[in-house]
Coordinates of C-alpha atoms and ligand atoms in Angstrom, one line a residue:
X1342 CA -28.1 15.2 8.6
X1343 CA -26.6 16.6 12.2
X1344 CA -23.3 16.2 13.7
X1345 CA -25.2 14.8 16.8
X1346 CA -23.5 11.3 16.0
X1347 CA -20.3 12.9 15.7
X1348 CA -20.3 14.6 18.8
X1349 CA -21.0 11.3 20.9
X1350 CA -18.0 9.6 18.5
X1351 CA -14.7 8.6 20.8
X1352 CA -12.2 11.7 20.2
X1353 CA -9.9 9.9 17.5
X1354 CA -12.7 9.2 15.4
X1355 CA -13.9 12.7 15.6
X1356 CA -10.4 13.7 14.3
X1357 CA -11.0 11.0 11.2
X1358 CA -11.1 12.2 7.6
X1359 CA -12.1 9.0 5.6
X1360 CA -9.4 7.8 3.2
X1361 CA -10.0 9.2 -0.5
X1362 CA -10.0 6.2 -2.5
X1363 CA -9.4 6.3 -6.1
X1364 CA -12.4 7.1 -8.2
X1365 CA -14.3 4.0 -9.3
X1366 CA -15.5 3.5 -13.2
X1367 CA -18.7 3.3 -12.4
X1368 CA -18.7 6.4 -10.6
X1369 CA -16.6 8.2 -14.1
X1370 CA -19.2 6.1 -16.3
X1371 CA -22.3 7.6 -14.2
X1372 CA -21.4 11.5 -13.7
X1373 CA -19.6 12.0 -17.2
X1374 CA -21.7 9.5 -19.5
X1375 CA -18.5 8.1 -21.0
X1376 CA -17.2 4.3 -21.6
X1377 CA -14.2 2.8 -22.5
X1378 CA -12.3 4.4 -19.2
X1379 CA -8.7 3.9 -18.2
X1380 CA -8.3 3.5 -14.1
X1381 CA -4.8 4.3 -13.6
X1382 CA -5.2 5.2 -9.6
X1383 CA -5.1 2.6 -7.2
X1384 CA -1.8 0.7 -8.0
X1385 CA -3.9 -2.5 -9.3
X1386 CA -2.3 -5.2 -11.1
X1387 CA -3.9 -4.2 -15.0
X1388 CA -3.5 -8.0 -16.1
X1389 CA -5.6 -9.1 -13.2
X1390 CA -5.5 -13.1 -11.3
X1391 CA -4.3 -15.6 -13.7
X1392 CA -6.1 -18.6 -14.7
X1393 CA -4.9 -20.9 -11.8
X1394 CA -6.9 -18.0 -9.4
X1395 CA -10.3 -18.2 -11.8
X1396 CA -10.4 -21.9 -11.2
X1397 CA -9.6 -22.1 -7.8
X1398 CA -12.6 -19.5 -7.0
X1399 CA -14.7 -22.1 -9.7
X1400 CA -14.0 -24.7 -6.8
X1401 CA -15.2 -23.1 -4.0
X1402 CA -18.2 -21.6 -4.9
X1403 CA -20.2 -24.7 -3.7
X1404 CA -18.9 -24.1 0.0
X1405 CA -20.1 -20.8 -0.1
X1406 CA -22.4 -21.6 3.2
X1407 CA -19.9 -22.3 5.3
X1408 CA -17.5 -20.3 7.3
X1409 CA -13.8 -20.2 6.5
X1410 CA -10.9 -21.5 7.7
X1411 CA -10.8 -18.8 10.8
X1412 CA -6.7 -20.0 11.0
X1413 CA -6.1 -20.4 7.4
X1414 CA -4.4 -23.1 7.9
X1415 CA -3.2 -24.0 4.0
X1416 CA -2.7 -20.2 3.0
X1417 CA -0.4 -20.0 6.5
X1418 CA 1.2 -23.4 5.8
X1419 CA 2.0 -21.7 2.0
X1420 CA 3.3 -18.5 3.3
X1421 CA 5.0 -20.3 5.7
X1422 CA 7.1 -22.6 2.8
X1423 CA 7.3 -19.2 1.2
X1424 CA 9.0 -17.0 3.7
X1425 CA 11.0 -19.8 5.6
X1426 CA 8.9 -18.8 8.5
X1427 CA 6.8 -21.1 11.2
X1428 CA 3.0 -20.6 10.6
X1429 CA 2.7 -19.4 14.2
X1430 CA 4.6 -15.7 12.3
X1431 CA 1.6 -14.8 9.9
X1432 CA -1.3 -12.8 10.7
X1433 CA -3.9 -13.0 7.7
X1434 CA -6.0 -10.0 7.2
X1435 CA -8.9 -8.4 5.1
X1436 CA -5.9 -6.8 3.4
X1437 CA -2.7 -6.1 4.7
X1438 CA -5.0 -2.6 5.3
X1439 CA -6.7 -4.9 7.9
X1440 CA -3.4 -5.5 9.8
X1441 CA -2.0 -2.1 10.0
X1442 CA -5.2 -1.4 11.3
X1443 CA -4.7 -4.7 14.0
X1444 CA -1.5 -3.4 15.2
X1445 CA -2.4 0.1 15.9
X1446 CA -5.0 -0.7 17.8
X1447 CA -3.2 -3.2 19.4
X1448 CA -0.6 -1.1 20.3
X1449 CA -1.4 2.4 20.2
X1450 CA -4.0 4.3 22.9
X1451 CA -3.6 8.2 24.0
X1452 CA -0.7 9.2 25.7
X1453 CA 1.1 7.0 23.4
X1454 CA 2.9 7.8 19.9
X1455 CA 3.2 6.2 16.5
X1456 CA 6.4 8.0 13.9
X1457 CA 5.9 7.7 10.5
X1458 CA 7.0 9.5 7.7
X1459 CA 5.5 12.7 5.9
X1460 CA 4.0 11.7 2.6
X1461 CA 4.1 8.2 3.9
X1462 CA 1.1 5.7 2.7
X1463 CA -2.6 7.6 4.4
X1464 CA -3.5 4.5 6.1
X1465 CA -1.0 5.0 8.6
X1466 CA -2.2 8.3 9.6
X1467 CA -5.7 6.9 9.7
X1468 CA -5.2 4.1 11.4
X1469 CA -3.3 6.3 14.3
X1470 CA -5.6 8.8 14.6
X1471 CA -8.1 5.9 15.3
X1472 CA -6.5 5.2 18.2
X1473 CA -6.5 8.4 20.1
X1474 CA -2.5 8.3 19.7
X1475 CA -0.5 11.1 19.1
X1476 CA 1.3 11.3 15.6
X1477 CA 4.7 12.5 15.2
X1478 CA 5.5 12.9 11.6
X1479 CA 9.1 13.3 10.0
X1480 CA 10.1 15.4 7.7
X1481 CA 10.5 13.7 3.9
X1482 CA 13.7 13.7 2.5
X1483 CA 13.9 17.1 0.6
X1484 CA 12.1 17.7 -3.5
X1485 CA 15.4 18.0 -4.6
X1486 CA 17.0 14.7 -3.3
X1487 CA 19.0 13.5 -6.0
X1488 CA 17.7 9.6 -5.7
X1489 CA 14.5 9.6 -3.0
X1490 CA 12.7 12.9 -3.2
X1491 CA 10.0 13.2 -1.0
X1492 CA 11.5 9.6 0.1
X1493 CA 11.1 8.5 3.7
X1494 CA 14.8 10.2 5.7
X1495 CA 15.3 7.3 8.2
X1496 CA 17.3 9.6 10.7
X1497 CA 14.3 12.2 11.0
X1498 CA 11.7 9.6 11.6
X1499 CA 14.7 7.7 14.3
X1500 CA 15.2 11.5 15.8
X1501 CA 11.5 11.3 17.1
X1502 CA 11.1 8.0 18.9
X1503 CA 10.5 8.4 22.6
X1504 CA 9.5 6.8 25.5
X1505 CA 5.6 6.8 24.2
X1506 CA 6.4 5.3 20.8
X1507 CA 4.8 2.2 20.6
X1508 CA 4.8 1.9 16.5
X1509 CA 6.9 2.9 13.7
X1510 CA 5.5 2.8 10.0
X1511 CA 8.0 2.2 7.3
X1512 CA 6.7 2.2 3.4
X1513 CA 9.1 0.3 1.9
X1514 CA 8.7 1.0 -1.4
X1515 CA 6.4 3.9 -0.6
X1516 CA 3.3 4.9 -2.0
X1517 CA 2.3 7.6 -3.1
X1518 CA 6.0 8.3 -3.7
X1519 CA 7.3 5.1 -5.4
X1520 CA 10.7 5.9 -3.2
X1521 CA 12.5 3.4 -1.4
X1522 CA 15.0 2.2 1.6
X1523 CA 18.7 0.4 1.2
X1524 CA 19.1 -2.9 3.2
X1525 CA 22.0 -0.7 4.9
X1526 CA 19.9 2.6 5.8
X1527 CA 17.0 0.2 7.1
X1528 CA 19.3 -2.5 9.4
X1529 CA 20.9 0.5 10.8
X1530 CA 17.1 2.4 11.8
X1531 CA 16.1 -1.1 12.9
X1532 CA 19.1 -1.5 15.1
X1533 CA 17.9 1.8 16.9
X1534 CA 14.5 1.1 17.4
X1535 CA 14.5 0.5 21.6
X1536 CA 12.3 -2.5 22.3
X1537 CA 9.3 -0.9 23.6
X1538 CA 8.5 0.1 19.7
X1539 CA 6.8 -2.3 17.0
X1540 CA 8.8 -1.3 13.4
X1541 CA 6.6 -2.0 11.0
X1542 CA 7.9 -2.9 7.4
X1543 CA 5.1 -2.2 4.4
X1544 CA 6.2 -4.2 1.3
X1545 CA 3.1 -3.7 -0.3
X1546 CA 5.1 -3.7 -3.7
X1547 CA 7.8 -6.4 -2.9
X1548 CA 7.5 -8.5 -5.8
X1549 CA 7.7 -5.5 -8.3
X1550 CA 10.9 -4.0 -6.9
X1551 CA 13.8 -4.6 -8.7
X1552 CA 17.0 -2.6 -7.6
X1553 CA 19.9 -3.6 -6.0
X1554 CA 20.5 -3.3 -2.1
X1555 CA 16.5 -3.6 -1.8
X1556 CA 15.5 -5.6 1.4
X1557 CA 13.4 -8.4 2.3
X1558 CA 13.2 -7.6 5.1
X1559 CA 11.2 -10.9 6.2
X1560 CA 14.4 -12.5 6.6
X1561 CA 15.3 -10.2 9.4
X1562 CA 12.3 -11.0 12.4
X1563 CA 14.9 -13.4 14.1
X1564 CA 17.3 -10.2 14.5
X1565 CA 14.4 -8.2 15.4
X1566 CA 11.7 -9.5 17.3
X1567 CA 10.0 -6.2 17.7
X1568 CA 9.5 -6.3 13.4
X1569 CA 6.4 -6.7 11.6
X1570 CA 6.3 -6.9 7.7
X1571 CA 3.3 -6.7 6.1
X1572 CA 2.9 -8.2 2.1
X1573 CA -0.5 -8.0 0.4
X1574 CA -2.3 -10.1 -2.7
X1575 CA -4.2 -6.5 -3.6
X1576 CA -1.0 -5.4 -5.9
X1577 CA 1.6 -7.6 -7.9
X1578 CA -1.0 -10.7 -7.3
X1579 CA -3.5 -8.7 -9.0
X1580 CA -6.4 -9.8 -6.3
X1581 CA -7.2 -6.1 -4.8
X1582 CA -11.1 -6.7 -5.2
X1583 CA -10.4 -10.0 -2.6
X1584 CA -9.4 -8.3 0.3
X1585 CA -6.4 -10.1 1.7
X1586 CA -3.0 -9.6 3.2
X1587 CA -1.0 -10.6 6.0
X1588 CA 2.1 -9.6 8.3
X1589 CA 5.0 -11.2 9.2
X1590 CA 6.4 -11.2 12.7
X1591 CA 7.5 -13.0 16.2
X1592 CA 4.3 -15.3 17.4
X1593 CA 3.9 -13.9 20.6
X1594 CA 3.6 -10.9 18.5
X1595 CA 1.0 -12.3 16.1
X1596 CA -0.4 -13.9 19.1
X1597 CA -1.7 -10.0 20.4
X1598 CA -3.2 -9.6 17.0
X1599 CA -5.1 -12.8 17.0
X1600 CA -6.5 -11.3 20.5
X1601 CA -8.3 -8.6 18.4
X1602 CA -8.6 -9.9 15.2
X1603 CA -12.2 -10.7 13.7
X1604 CA -12.2 -14.7 13.5
X1605 CA -12.9 -14.9 9.8
X1606 CA -11.2 -11.6 8.5
X1607 CA -10.1 -13.5 5.3
X1608 CA -13.0 -14.8 3.4
X1609 CA -12.8 -18.2 2.0
X1610 CA -12.7 -17.6 -1.4
X1611 CA -9.8 -14.9 -0.6
X1612 CA -7.9 -17.7 1.2
X1613 CA -8.4 -20.4 -1.8
X1614 CA -7.8 -17.5 -4.6
X1615 CA -4.4 -16.1 -2.6
X1616 CA -3.1 -19.8 -2.3
X1617 CA -3.3 -20.5 -6.0
X1618 CA -1.8 -17.1 -6.6
X1619 CA 1.4 -17.7 -4.8
X1620 CA 2.3 -21.4 -7.0
X1621 CA 1.3 -19.5 -10.1
X1622 CA 5.1 -18.0 -10.5
X1623 CA 4.5 -17.4 -14.4
X1624 CA 1.2 -15.3 -14.1
X1625 CA 3.2 -13.3 -11.5
X1626 CA 6.8 -12.8 -13.8
X1627 CA 4.5 -11.9 -16.5
X1628 CA 2.9 -8.8 -14.7
X1629 CA 6.6 -8.0 -13.0
X1630 CA 7.6 -8.0 -16.9
X1631 CA 4.8 -5.9 -17.8
X1632 CA 5.2 -3.1 -15.4
X1633 CA 8.9 -2.7 -15.7
X1634 CA 8.9 -2.0 -19.1
X1635 CA 5.7 0.3 -19.1
X1636 CA 7.3 1.6 -15.7
X1637 CA 10.2 3.0 -17.9
X1638 CA 8.5 3.8 -20.9
X1639 CA 5.7 5.8 -18.9
X1640 CA 8.3 7.6 -16.6
X1641 CA 10.2 8.9 -19.9
X1642 CA 6.9 10.0 -21.9
X1643 CA 6.0 11.9 -18.6
X1644 CA 9.6 13.5 -18.4
X1645 CA 9.5 14.3 -22.1
X1646 CA 6.1 16.1 -21.6
X1647 CA 7.7 18.5 -19.3
X1648 CA 6.9 16.9 -15.9
X1649 CA 9.0 16.0 -12.7
X1650 CA 9.0 12.3 -12.4
X1651 CA 10.0 10.5 -9.1
X1652 CA 12.0 7.8 -10.3
X1653 CA 9.6 4.7 -8.9
X1654 CA 10.2 1.1 -7.8
X1655 CA 6.6 0.1 -7.7
X1656 CA 3.8 -0.3 -10.0
X1657 CA 3.0 3.9 -10.2
X1658 CA 4.4 7.0 -10.5
X1659 CA 4.5 10.6 -8.8
X1660 CA 4.8 13.4 -11.0
X1661 CA 5.6 16.8 -10.2
X1662 CA 3.2 18.6 -12.9
X1663 CA 4.4 21.9 -11.8
X1664 CA 0.8 23.7 -11.6
X1665 CA -2.4 23.1 -9.6
X1666 CA -2.9 19.3 -10.7
X1667 CA -6.5 19.6 -9.8
X1668 CA -7.7 21.0 -13.4
X1669 CA -5.3 18.3 -15.0
X1670 CA -6.9 16.0 -13.1
X1671 CA -10.2 16.7 -14.5
X1672 CA -8.9 17.0 -17.6
X1673 CA -8.0 13.7 -17.7
X1674 CA -11.7 12.5 -16.4
X1675 CA -12.5 13.7 -19.7
X1676 CA -10.7 11.9 -21.8
X1677 CA -12.1 8.8 -19.8
X1678 CA -7.8 8.7 -17.6
X1679 CA -8.9 8.5 -14.2
X1680 CA -5.3 9.1 -12.1
X1681 CA -4.6 10.0 -8.9
X1682 CA -4.8 13.5 -7.4
X1683 CA -2.8 13.7 -3.8
X1684 CA -3.5 17.3 -2.3
X1685 CA -4.4 15.0 0.7
X1686 CA -1.1 14.3 1.3
X1687 CA -0.3 18.0 1.1
X1688 CA 1.4 17.3 -2.7
X1689 CA -1.3 19.4 -4.6
X1690 CA 0.8 20.1 -7.5
X1691 CA 1.4 15.9 -7.8
X1692 CA -0.4 13.4 -9.7
X1693 CA 0.3 9.5 -8.7
X1694 CA -0.3 7.7 -12.3
X1695 CA -0.5 3.8 -12.1
X1696 CA 1.2 1.6 -14.5
X1697 CA -1.6 -0.2 -16.6
X1698 CA -1.0 -2.4 -19.8
X1699 CA 0.5 -1.0 -22.9
X1700 CA -2.6 0.6 -24.2
X1701 CA -4.1 2.0 -21.2
X1702 CA -0.8 3.6 -20.8
X1703 CA -0.8 4.9 -24.9
X1704 CA -4.2 6.4 -23.9
X1705 CA -2.5 8.1 -20.5
X1706 CA 0.6 9.2 -22.6
X1707 CA -1.8 10.8 -25.1
X1708 CA -4.4 12.4 -22.9
X1709 CA -1.5 13.6 -20.6
X1710 CA -0.1 15.7 -23.9
X1711 CA -3.5 16.9 -24.8
X1712 CA -3.9 18.4 -21.3
X1713 CA -1.1 19.5 -20.9
X1714 CA -1.0 21.9 -24.0
X1715 CA -4.0 23.3 -22.7
Ligands
LIG814 C1 -1.8 -0.8 -1.5 C2 -1.3 -0.9 0.0 C3 -1.4 -1.2 0.9 C4 -1.8 -2.5 1.2 O1 -3.6 -2.7 0.5 P1 -4.3 -3.8 1.1 O2 -5.1 -4.3 -0.5 O3 -5.1 -3.4 2.2 O4 -3.3 -5.5 0.9 C5 -0.3 -1.2 2.1 N1 0.6 -0.5 1.9 C6 1.2 0.3 1.2 C7 2.0 1.7 1.1 C8 0.0 0.6 -0.1 O5 -0.2 0.6 -1.2

């Protein structure tokens, strides 16, 4: 290995540190020689996709020799109906991550700036860094905040917007904190975003959120022409492995993204599966109901174990262990439970725990109890 190629890379790429994904089950099996592993590390839906999706995927297998519809006609039509927007407002992505990267690549470059919050979803920083643009990272709300510890401070973010700002990222709710911003605060923020700034509201966990005052920003596209809302099939729809998400925006903005978008960035299987998932309301509702019950139960259990639990509206919780979290993470691994350390976010004492099935959560709670006693 040599750094010769790193020296050749463009400046933005030289400064990149690769995204740290949750530890795959297969890796833990190989390294520790254990089976029966519970992965609560990547905010996936423990129920996975429903029968309708599996059946739809089976129907397209004979067609895999063909390229997918580059414009995703059918899926866009269904999404347009769902959101009450024309299909021209929709940008399909290879996961919503793809849409976030398209936004950064389209609107950022050296000399320009992006604004986001400390502890915001790590992909914003990576996408910005790759373009060579400047990061303007706003301080988060304090850990002692009564409702939204470590949450986005929209006033602090607004204060960082300047003439060179082109993109501002808001995760609602945010990962890894599970915090959220309400409709009144978000509207006030968007009212102040100048026309030269693209406001990206990332609603990856939208379907899970069940609190009064939580906004559906997709309904605001008329009012805020520079607004982009991103959604995904990776979380509540249970399709993380397929990679499909989308952006909703003004058609002109979608047209910009479409110049850069790879023509076949969403696969045939992903388009068909997403369409089926969108129509299977009962399966979605089952997953959301399970999460609601288990989020409350796991949160309470973690509090009872003495961990500091940040109230979450997603399908995961961030807990403050009050000590270095890395050894706890390792001890949980040895018990076959994978959670997510978040030292890369500047939170070395915290762990992010995804909400699983009842039995997976039982395993987690038991293992946590054991490792905290040691
Ligand atoms: C998981 C996640 C995403 C996107 O995931 P994709 O699988 O690329 O759609 C986007 N934003 C946040 C905040 C997330 O947690």
